[in-house]
Coordinates of C-alpha atoms and ligand atoms in Angstrom, one line a residue:
X1 CA -21.4 -32.1 -5.1
X2 CA -18.8 -35.1 -4.9
X3 CA -18.9 -36.6 -1.6
X4 CA -16.7 -39.6 -2.8
X5 CA -14.1 -40.8 0.1
X6 CA -15.0 -37.6 2.2
X7 CA -17.6 -37.3 5.1
X8 CA -18.4 -34.0 6.9
X9 CA -16.8 -34.1 10.1
X10 CA -19.4 -32.3 12.0
X11 CA -21.8 -34.5 11.2
X12 CA -19.8 -37.7 11.7
X13 CA -18.5 -36.7 15.3
X14 CA -22.4 -36.3 16.0
X15 CA -21.3 -32.7 17.4
X16 CA -24.2 -30.4 18.3
X17 CA -24.8 -27.5 15.6
X18 CA -25.6 -25.0 18.2
X19 CA -22.3 -22.8 18.5
X20 CA -20.9 -21.0 15.6
X21 CA -18.2 -22.7 13.9
X22 CA -15.1 -20.7 12.0
X23 CA -12.8 -22.4 10.0
X24 CA -9.5 -21.0 9.1
X25 CA -7.2 -21.8 6.5
X26 CA -4.0 -21.0 6.7
X27 CA -1.9 -21.1 10.2
X28 CA 0.3 -18.9 10.2
X29 CA -0.2 -14.9 10.3
X30 CA -3.1 -13.7 9.5
X31 CA -5.0 -16.7 10.1
X32 CA -4.0 -17.0 13.7
X33 CA -4.0 -13.7 14.4
X34 CA -7.5 -13.4 13.3
X35 CA -8.3 -17.3 15.1
X36 CA -6.7 -15.8 18.7
X37 CA -8.7 -12.3 18.2
X38 CA -11.9 -14.5 17.9
X39 CA -10.9 -16.5 20.2
X40 CA -10.4 -13.7 22.9
X41 CA -13.9 -11.7 22.2
X42 CA -15.9 -15.3 22.2
X43 CA -15.5 -18.4 24.4
X44 CA -15.7 -21.9 23.3
X45 CA -19.1 -22.4 24.5
X46 CA -20.5 -19.9 21.9
X47 CA -17.7 -20.3 18.9
X48 CA -15.2 -23.3 17.9
X49 CA -12.6 -22.3 16.0
X50 CA -11.3 -25.3 13.4
X51 CA -7.9 -23.6 11.5
X52 CA -6.2 -26.0 8.9
X53 CA -2.7 -25.7 8.0
X54 CA -0.6 -27.8 5.6
X55 CA 2.7 -26.9 6.4
X56 CA 4.8 -28.5 9.7
X57 CA 4.6 -25.1 11.7
X58 CA 2.3 -22.6 12.8
X59 CA 2.8 -18.7 13.8
X60 CA 5.9 -19.2 12.4
X61 CA 8.3 -15.4 12.1
X62 CA 9.3 -15.8 7.9
X63 CA 10.7 -12.3 8.4
X64 CA 13.3 -13.9 10.7
X65 CA 14.6 -16.7 8.3
X66 CA 17.7 -14.6 6.5
X67 CA 18.4 -13.6 9.9
X68 CA 18.7 -17.4 11.7
X69 CA 20.6 -18.6 8.3
X70 CA 23.0 -15.5 8.6
X71 CA 23.3 -17.1 12.3
X72 CA 22.1 -14.1 13.9
X73 CA 18.8 -15.8 15.3
X74 CA 20.2 -18.9 17.2
X75 CA 17.5 -21.5 16.6
X76 CA 14.9 -22.4 14.2
X77 CA 12.2 -22.6 17.4
X78 CA 13.1 -18.8 18.8
X79 CA 11.0 -17.7 15.0
X80 CA 8.1 -19.7 16.3
X81 CA 5.5 -17.3 18.5
X82 CA 3.0 -19.9 19.0
X83 CA 3.1 -23.7 18.4
X84 CA -0.4 -25.4 17.1
X85 CA 0.2 -27.2 20.9
X86 CA -0.3 -23.9 22.4
X87 CA -3.1 -23.0 20.1
X88 CA -5.2 -26.2 20.6
X89 CA -4.8 -24.8 24.6
X90 CA -6.8 -21.5 23.9
X91 CA -9.5 -24.6 22.4
X92 CA -8.6 -23.5 18.8
X93 CA -8.6 -27.1 17.0
X94 CA -5.5 -26.7 14.8
X95 CA -4.9 -29.4 12.3
X96 CA -1.6 -29.4 10.9
X97 CA -1.1 -30.9 7.9
X98 CA -4.5 -30.8 6.5
X99 CA -4.7 -28.6 2.9
X100 CA -7.9 -27.3 2.0
X101 CA -7.8 -28.0 -1.2
X102 CA -11.8 -27.0 -1.8
X103 CA -14.1 -24.2 -0.1
X104 CA -18.1 -25.3 -1.5
X105 CA -19.5 -21.5 -0.8
X106 CA -23.0 -22.7 -1.5
X107 CA -23.3 -25.5 1.0
X108 CA -20.3 -23.4 3.8
X109 CA -18.0 -26.1 3.6
X110 CA -14.4 -26.9 3.4
X111 CA -13.0 -30.1 1.6
X112 CA -9.6 -30.9 3.6
X113 CA -6.8 -33.6 2.8
X114 CA -4.6 -35.1 5.1
X115 CA -1.2 -34.4 3.4
X116 CA 0.7 -37.7 4.9
X117 CA -2.7 -40.4 4.7
X118 CA -4.6 -38.8 1.5
X119 CA -7.9 -39.2 3.9
X120 CA -10.3 -36.6 2.9
X121 CA -13.6 -35.2 4.2
X122 CA -15.6 -32.0 4.6
X123 CA -16.1 -29.3 7.5
X124 CA -19.2 -27.3 7.5
X125 CA -18.8 -23.8 8.6
X126 CA -21.0 -20.5 9.5
X127 CA -18.0 -18.1 9.1
X128 CA -14.9 -18.9 7.1
X129 CA -11.2 -17.1 7.1
X130 CA -9.0 -17.4 4.2
X131 CA -5.7 -16.7 5.1
X132 CA -3.8 -18.9 2.4
X133 CA -0.3 -16.4 2.2
X134 CA 1.5 -16.0 -1.0
X135 CA 3.3 -18.8 -2.9
X136 CA 7.0 -18.1 -4.6
X137 CA 7.3 -17.6 -8.0
X138 CA 9.7 -20.6 -9.4
X139 CA 11.0 -19.3 -12.6
X140 CA 10.0 -22.5 -15.1
X141 CA 13.9 -22.9 -16.2
X142 CA 16.4 -26.2 -16.5
X143 CA 17.6 -27.4 -12.9
X144 CA 15.4 -24.6 -11.1
X145 CA 14.4 -27.8 -8.8
X146 CA 18.2 -28.9 -8.7
X147 CA 19.7 -29.5 -5.2
X148 CA 21.1 -27.0 -4.0
X149 CA 18.8 -24.7 -5.2
X150 CA 16.4 -23.2 -2.4
X151 CA 13.7 -20.9 -1.7
X152 CA 13.3 -19.3 1.9
X153 CA 9.5 -19.3 2.3
X154 CA 8.9 -21.6 5.3
X155 CA 11.0 -23.0 8.4
X156 CA 11.6 -26.3 6.3
X157 CA 13.1 -24.0 3.9
X158 CA 15.3 -22.7 6.0
X159 CA 16.2 -25.8 7.3
X160 CA 16.6 -27.2 3.7
X161 CA 19.3 -24.8 3.4
X162 CA 21.1 -24.8 6.4
X163 CA 21.6 -28.3 5.3
X164 CA 23.2 -27.2 2.1
X165 CA 25.5 -24.4 3.3
X166 CA 26.6 -27.1 6.2
X167 CA 27.3 -29.9 3.5
X168 CA 28.5 -27.7 0.4
X169 CA 32.1 -28.4 -0.5
X170 CA 33.1 -24.4 -1.8
X171 CA 31.8 -21.5 -0.7
X172 CA 30.3 -19.2 -3.9
X173 CA 26.7 -18.5 -3.4
X174 CA 24.2 -17.3 -6.2
X175 CA 21.3 -15.1 -5.2
X176 CA 18.8 -14.8 -7.8
X177 CA 16.8 -11.4 -7.4
X178 CA 18.0 -7.9 -5.8
X179 CA 14.3 -7.5 -3.5
X180 CA 14.5 -7.1 -0.2
X181 CA 14.6 -11.0 0.0
X182 CA 17.5 -10.8 -2.1
X183 CA 19.3 -8.6 -0.3
X184 CA 18.7 -9.8 3.1
X185 CA 20.1 -13.4 1.9
X186 CA 23.1 -12.0 0.7
X187 CA 23.7 -10.2 3.7
X188 CA 23.2 -13.8 5.6
X189 CA 25.4 -15.5 3.1
X190 CA 28.3 -13.3 4.1
X191 CA 27.7 -13.8 7.4
X192 CA 28.5 -17.3 6.9
X193 CA 31.6 -16.7 5.1
X194 CA 29.9 -17.2 1.2
X195 CA 31.5 -15.3 -1.7
X196 CA 28.3 -13.9 -3.1
X197 CA 26.7 -13.3 -6.2
X198 CA 23.8 -11.4 -6.6
X199 CA 22.1 -12.3 -10.1
X200 CA 18.8 -9.2 -10.6
X201 CA 16.4 -8.2 -13.4
X202 CA 16.4 -4.9 -12.8
X203 CA 19.6 -2.2 -13.5
X204 CA 20.1 -1.8 -9.9
X205 CA 18.9 -3.7 -6.9
X206 CA 15.9 -3.2 -4.4
X207 CA 13.5 -1.8 -7.4
X208 CA 10.7 -0.7 -4.2
X209 CA 13.1 2.2 -4.6
X210 CA 13.8 4.5 -7.7
X211 CA 16.7 3.6 -9.5
X212 CA 18.8 6.7 -8.3
X213 CA 18.3 5.5 -4.5
X214 CA 18.4 1.9 -5.6
X215 CA 22.6 3.1 -6.9
X216 CA 23.4 3.5 -3.5
X217 CA 22.3 -0.1 -2.3
X218 CA 24.2 -1.2 -5.2
X219 CA 27.9 0.7 -4.8
X220 CA 26.9 -0.2 -0.8
X221 CA 26.8 -3.6 -1.5
X222 CA 29.8 -4.0 -3.5
X223 CA 32.0 -2.1 -1.0
X224 CA 30.7 -5.1 1.4
X225 CA 32.0 -7.6 -1.6
X226 CA 28.6 -8.8 -2.4
X227 CA 29.5 -9.1 -6.9
X228 CA 25.9 -7.3 -8.3
X229 CA 24.8 -8.2 -11.9
X230 CA 22.4 -5.9 -13.0
X231 CA 19.7 -6.6 -16.1
X232 CA 20.5 -9.7 -16.1
X233 CA 17.7 -12.9 -16.9
X234 CA 18.9 -16.7 -15.5
X235 CA 17.8 -19.2 -17.8
X236 CA 19.6 -21.7 -16.6
X237 CA 20.3 -23.8 -13.0
X238 CA 23.6 -26.0 -14.6
X239 CA 24.3 -29.0 -12.7
X240 CA 27.3 -31.3 -12.0
X241 CA 27.7 -35.3 -12.1
X242 CA 26.3 -35.4 -8.8
X243 CA 23.0 -33.6 -9.7
X244 CA 23.6 -30.6 -7.6
X245 CA 24.2 -27.2 -8.8
X246 CA 27.3 -25.9 -10.0
X247 CA 26.3 -22.6 -11.6
X248 CA 23.7 -20.5 -12.5
X249 CA 23.8 -19.4 -16.3
X250 CA 22.3 -16.2 -17.9
X251 CA 21.9 -15.2 -21.4
X252 CA 25.3 -14.2 -21.6
X253 CA 27.2 -15.9 -18.8
X254 CA 27.8 -18.4 -15.9
X255 CA 28.6 -18.1 -12.2
X256 CA 29.8 -20.8 -10.2
X257 CA 27.6 -21.9 -7.2
X258 CA 27.7 -23.6 -4.6
X259 CA 24.7 -22.8 -3.3
X260 CA 21.6 -20.5 -4.8
X261 CA 19.2 -18.9 -2.9
X262 CA 16.0 -17.4 -4.9
X263 CA 14.3 -14.9 -4.1
X264 CA 12.1 -13.5 -7.4
X265 CA 8.9 -12.7 -5.4
X266 CA 6.0 -13.8 -4.3
X267 CA 2.3 -14.0 -5.5
X268 CA -1.2 -14.6 -3.8
X269 CA -1.9 -18.1 -3.0
X270 CA -5.6 -18.3 -3.9
X271 CA -6.4 -21.9 -5.5
X272 CA -9.3 -23.0 -3.8
X273 CA -10.8 -19.7 -3.4
X274 CA -10.0 -19.0 -7.2
X275 CA -11.8 -22.5 -7.9
X276 CA -14.9 -21.0 -5.5
X277 CA -15.2 -18.1 -8.2
X278 CA -14.4 -15.7 -4.6
X279 CA -13.5 -12.2 -6.5
X280 CA -9.9 -11.5 -7.3
X281 CA -8.2 -8.6 -8.1
X282 CA -5.8 -7.3 -10.7
X283 CA -3.0 -8.7 -9.4
X284 CA -4.5 -12.3 -8.3
X285 CA -4.6 -11.2 -4.5
X286 CA -8.8 -11.4 -3.2
X287 CA -10.7 -8.6 -3.2
X288 CA -11.6 -7.3 0.4
X289 CA -14.1 -4.5 2.0
X290 CA -12.6 -2.6 4.8
X291 CA -14.0 -5.2 7.3
X292 CA -12.1 -7.4 5.5
X293 CA -15.0 -9.6 4.4
X294 CA -14.3 -11.3 0.6
X295 CA -16.2 -8.5 -1.4
X296 CA -19.7 -9.3 -2.0
X297 CA -19.9 -12.5 0.8
X298 CA -21.6 -12.0 4.4
X299 CA -20.0 -14.4 6.1
X300 CA -16.2 -14.9 4.4
X301 CA -13.6 -13.0 5.3
X302 CA -9.4 -12.9 3.7
X303 CA -6.2 -11.4 4.8
X304 CA -2.8 -11.4 5.0
X305 CA -0.8 -12.2 1.4
X306 CA -3.5 -13.7 -0.4
X307 CA -5.7 -10.4 -0.9
X308 CA -4.9 -6.8 -2.5
X309 CA -4.8 -3.7 -0.7
X310 CA -6.1 -0.4 -0.7
X311 CA -2.9 2.2 -1.3
X312 CA -3.8 5.0 0.6
X313 CA -1.2 7.8 -1.5
X314 CA -2.4 6.0 -4.8
X315 CA -6.0 5.3 -4.2
X316 CA -5.5 2.0 -6.2
X317 CA -5.8 -1.6 -5.0
X318 CA -2.0 -3.0 -5.1
X319 CA -0.2 -6.3 -3.7
X320 CA 2.2 -5.5 -0.9
X321 CA 2.4 -8.9 0.6
X322 CA 4.1 -7.8 4.0
X323 CA 4.3 -9.6 7.7
X324 CA 3.1 -6.3 9.6
X325 CA -0.2 -6.1 7.4
X326 CA -1.2 -9.9 7.6
X327 CA -1.1 -9.2 11.1
X328 CA -3.2 -6.6 11.2
X329 CA -5.6 -8.4 8.7
X330 CA -5.4 -10.8 11.2
X331 CA -6.5 -8.3 14.2
X332 CA -9.6 -6.6 11.9
X333 CA -11.2 -10.0 10.7
X334 CA -10.7 -11.9 14.3
X335 CA -12.3 -8.6 15.9
X336 CA -15.6 -8.3 13.0
X337 CA -15.8 -12.4 13.3
X338 CA -16.2 -12.0 17.2
X339 CA -19.1 -9.7 17.4
X340 CA -16.7 -6.6 17.1
X341 CA -16.3 -3.7 14.5
X342 CA -12.8 -3.0 12.9
X343 CA -12.1 -1.7 9.7
X344 CA -8.2 -1.9 7.8
X345 CA -8.5 1.2 5.7
X346 CA -5.2 0.7 3.5
X347 CA -1.6 1.0 3.3
X348 CA 0.6 3.9 2.5
X349 CA 3.4 1.8 1.3
X350 CA 6.3 1.9 3.8
X351 CA 8.7 -1.0 4.0
X352 CA 12.0 -1.3 5.6
X353 CA 15.1 -4.0 5.2
X354 CA 19.1 -3.8 5.3
X355 CA 21.8 -5.0 4.2
X356 CA 24.5 -5.3 6.6
X357 CA 24.8 -2.2 8.3
X358 CA 23.0 -0.3 5.5
X359 CA 19.6 0.7 5.9
X360 CA 16.7 0.6 3.1
X361 CA 13.2 2.5 3.7
X362 CA 10.7 3.7 1.5
X363 CA 7.1 4.8 1.7
X364 CA 4.4 6.1 -0.8
X365 CA 5.0 6.4 -4.3
X366 CA 8.4 6.5 -6.4
X367 CA 8.8 8.5 -9.7
X368 CA 7.0 6.0 -11.8
X369 CA 4.2 5.4 -9.4
X370 CA 3.6 9.3 -9.0
X371 CA 3.4 9.3 -12.9
X372 CA 1.5 6.4 -13.7
X373 CA -1.4 7.7 -12.3
X374 CA -1.0 11.2 -13.9
X375 CA 0.8 12.9 -10.7
X376 CA 2.8 16.2 -10.9
X377 CA 5.8 16.5 -8.3
X378 CA 8.6 18.0 -7.3
X379 CA 11.4 15.8 -6.0
X380 CA 14.7 16.5 -3.8
X381 CA 17.4 14.4 -2.5
X382 CA 19.4 15.8 0.4
X383 CA 22.4 14.2 2.3
X384 CA 22.7 14.3 5.9
X385 CA 24.2 12.5 8.8
X386 CA 22.6 10.3 11.4
X387 CA 24.0 12.3 14.4
X388 CA 25.4 15.6 14.7
X389 CA 28.1 15.8 12.2
X390 CA 30.3 16.8 15.5
X391 CA 29.3 13.7 18.0
X392 CA 31.2 10.7 17.0
X393 CA 29.6 7.7 15.0
X394 CA 27.8 9.9 12.7
X395 CA 27.1 8.4 9.4
X396 CA 25.7 9.7 6.2
X397 CA 21.9 9.6 5.4
X398 CA 20.4 9.9 2.0
X399 CA 16.6 11.3 2.0
X400 CA 14.9 11.4 -1.3
X401 CA 11.3 13.3 -0.7
X402 CA 8.6 13.8 -3.6
X403 CA 5.9 16.2 -3.0
X404 CA 2.9 17.0 -5.7
X405 CA 3.5 20.2 -7.7
X406 CA 1.4 22.9 -6.5
X407 CA -0.3 21.2 -3.3
X408 CA 2.7 20.0 -1.7
X409 CA 0.9 16.9 -0.6
X410 CA 3.7 14.7 0.2
X411 CA 3.8 11.9 -1.8
X412 CA 7.0 9.3 -0.9
X413 CA 9.9 9.6 0.7
X414 CA 13.0 6.4 1.0
X415 CA 16.0 6.9 3.2
X416 CA 19.9 4.8 2.3
X417 CA 22.1 5.1 5.1
X418 CA 23.6 3.3 8.1
X419 CA 21.8 3.8 12.0
X420 CA 18.5 5.4 12.4
X421 CA 18.0 5.7 8.6
X422 CA 15.1 2.5 8.6
X423 CA 13.0 3.6 11.2
X424 CA 13.2 7.4 10.2
X425 CA 10.7 6.8 7.3
X426 CA 8.0 5.7 10.1
X427 CA 8.1 10.0 10.2
X428 CA 7.1 10.5 7.0
X429 CA 4.7 6.9 7.2
X430 CA 2.8 9.1 9.7
X431 CA 2.8 12.4 7.3
X432 CA 1.6 10.1 4.5
X433 CA -1.3 8.6 6.2
X434 CA -2.1 12.5 7.7
X435 CA -2.2 13.8 4.5
X436 CA 0.2 16.6 5.5
X437 CA 2.4 19.1 3.0
X438 CA 5.8 19.0 3.0
X439 CA 5.2 22.4 4.2
X440 CA 3.6 21.5 7.1
X441 CA 6.2 18.8 8.1
X442 CA 8.9 21.4 8.2
X443 CA 7.2 22.3 11.6
X444 CA 6.8 18.4 13.3
X445 CA 8.2 18.5 16.6
X446 CA 10.6 16.1 16.3
X447 CA 12.9 14.9 19.0
X448 CA 16.7 16.6 19.2
X449 CA 20.0 15.7 20.9
X450 CA 23.5 15.4 19.3
X451 CA 23.3 11.1 19.8
X452 CA 20.3 11.2 18.0
X453 CA 20.4 13.6 14.9
X454 CA 21.8 16.9 13.8
X455 CA 19.4 19.9 14.9
X456 CA 17.9 19.8 11.7
X457 CA 16.7 15.9 11.0
X458 CA 17.6 14.6 7.8
X459 CA 13.7 14.3 7.5
X460 CA 13.1 18.2 7.9
X461 CA 15.8 19.0 5.9
X462 CA 14.1 17.4 2.6
X463 CA 10.8 19.0 3.7
X464 CA 12.0 22.1 3.7
X465 CA 13.7 21.6 0.0
X466 CA 10.8 20.1 -1.1
X467 CA 8.4 23.0 0.4
X468 CA 10.8 26.0 -1.4
X469 CA 10.7 23.9 -4.4
X470 CA 6.6 23.7 -4.0
X471 CA 6.4 27.4 -4.1
X472 CA 9.0 28.3 -6.3
X473 CA 7.5 25.9 -8.9
X474 CA 3.9 27.6 -8.1
X475 CA 5.4 31.4 -9.2
Ligands
FAD1 C1 12.4 -14.6 3.6 C2 11.3 -13.5 3.9 C3 11.7 -12.5 4.6 C4 10.5 -11.5 5.0 N1 10.6 -10.5 5.8 C5 9.6 -9.5 6.1 C6 9.5 -8.1 7.0 O1 10.7 -8.0 7.2 N2 9.0 -7.8 7.1 C7 7.7 -8.0 6.5 O2 6.3 -6.9 7.1 N3 7.2 -8.7 5.8 C8 8.1 -9.9 5.7 N4 8.0 -10.9 5.3 C9 6.7 -11.6 4.8 C10 5.9 -11.8 5.3 O3 6.1 -13.3 6.2 C11 4.5 -12.2 5.1 O4 3.8 -10.8 4.3 C12 3.2 -13.1 6.1 O5 3.9 -14.2 6.4 C13 2.2 -13.2 5.5 O6 1.5 -14.2 6.5 P1 0.3 -14.9 5.9 O7 -0.5 -15.3 7.0 O8 -1.0 -14.0 5.0 O9 0.5 -16.3 5.0 P2 1.9 -17.1 5.1 O10 2.8 -16.7 6.4 O11 2.3 -17.4 3.9 O12 0.6 -17.9 5.7 C14 0.0 -18.7 4.9 C15 -0.2 -20.2 5.7 O13 -1.3 -20.7 5.0 C16 -1.1 -22.0 4.7 N5 -1.6 -22.8 3.2 C17 -2.1 -22.1 2.4 N6 -2.9 -23.0 1.6 C18 -3.5 -23.3 2.2 C19 -4.3 -24.2 2.2 N7 -5.0 -24.5 0.9 N8 -4.6 -25.1 3.2 C20 -4.0 -25.1 4.6 N9 -3.1 -24.4 4.9 C21 -2.6 -23.3 3.7 C22 0.2 -22.2 4.1 O14 1.3 -23.4 4.2 C23 1.0 -21.1 5.2 O15 1.9 -21.5 6.5 C24 8.8 -11.6 5.0 C25 8.9 -12.7 4.1 C26 9.8 -14.0 3.6 C27 9.8 -15.5 3.0

């Protein structure tokens, strides 16, 4: 093994090897949750914890970036749950601006490089946690790196975007991609007084919904003054004489832009893990067991956006990069590393977002997911309201439900509406987790009073119709 210019810091510091050492790669949701939980369970006399983070921030909420950029959250530091100093005060040796470039599984050590100085050293581990997150997809097209083109993955990205917004001469923004991040960023830019165009490869925004439900999001966005361009592939970013972005080009049109935001998805960040030969799944994420241990490796765990998860409805591995999972993974890993026992059984695919006052929610399978694995199903779509129809402020809500043909097992729910649409999907998430049928859902004892729902909650109305359709289909 090449050790050029790289010493082992435990050997170099002459530190006693008596306590176990946990090394964590990645200083955000999954990594620092794991480190913090392990520390809760085992004191510094028993377990040394060293964490590496190549960026400037630890334990920050990328989920909050759209709301910070849009002005709902007034300052960056409100998105930081725990600073490096706070972690260090809890006996976690968090080394910022330090990237792990190599994992030597056979020797049980990682090679770290200080980003600013380039200095390298090896650190040995008894237990290793890989929590390297995701890397945003960047299209290989001319102009993609031009000033004025921004991602929104990190707080540095958010700061750079806010800086562009403060200096921009015009007020035209193009968002590339209409997934939930693109949709949330469209709202942020509207809030900043921009004219927003969203260019999307698919026909409808929010490809995590079926197209008929995505259409409702499309119509609502158009109603907010957002120009939606579907079935369009961005081919290049055009720049002006000053080198800054001036427009985005697709196959057949140009959209003027003073700022461009890219929201076209992420891939698992697995560079050193891949090079070390750790097992990867079909989506490029690390494969773990239910305890979040990397398959086949007794002393290596992985969690968050760098892993694949079991979809409990599909029964297959999927890539679902969400903060809600990353935090749970971290908790499970920290418990196991700390000598306890915890598992992460999998996900049912629940996700919520919003654009202005339109809430968008989904859980379980879309029609195409169910078809792909050979499931036959009944579909119902119902219109209802968020409150009793006579109660002031009631607003429309659309619920789509999929239930398996013959058995009636709930397969998926999508909800688009205004207040209360997003968190209503949690009813369906619980029902999916419990393996309930649409018929069983109809008897759920949900709360009712006119300010909160009609006497039959929209989810129950959908369940009743789905159950009836399953019964009719069985005749
Ligand atoms: C704009 C936006 C909005 C979002 N909104 C939501 C939401 O509403 N709900 C939701 O559930 N999720 C949301 N997410 C997703 C959520 O932020 C991620 O799922 C979550 O941050 C994943 O946590 P993680 O710890 O796995 O990875 P990350 O947060 O990506 O952290 C990984 C860390 O590892 C570091 N790292 C990587 N490689 C190395 C290395 N070799 N050496 C040292 N350090 C390394 C990185 O610098 C990074 O800080 C959003 C994401 C974005 C970008």
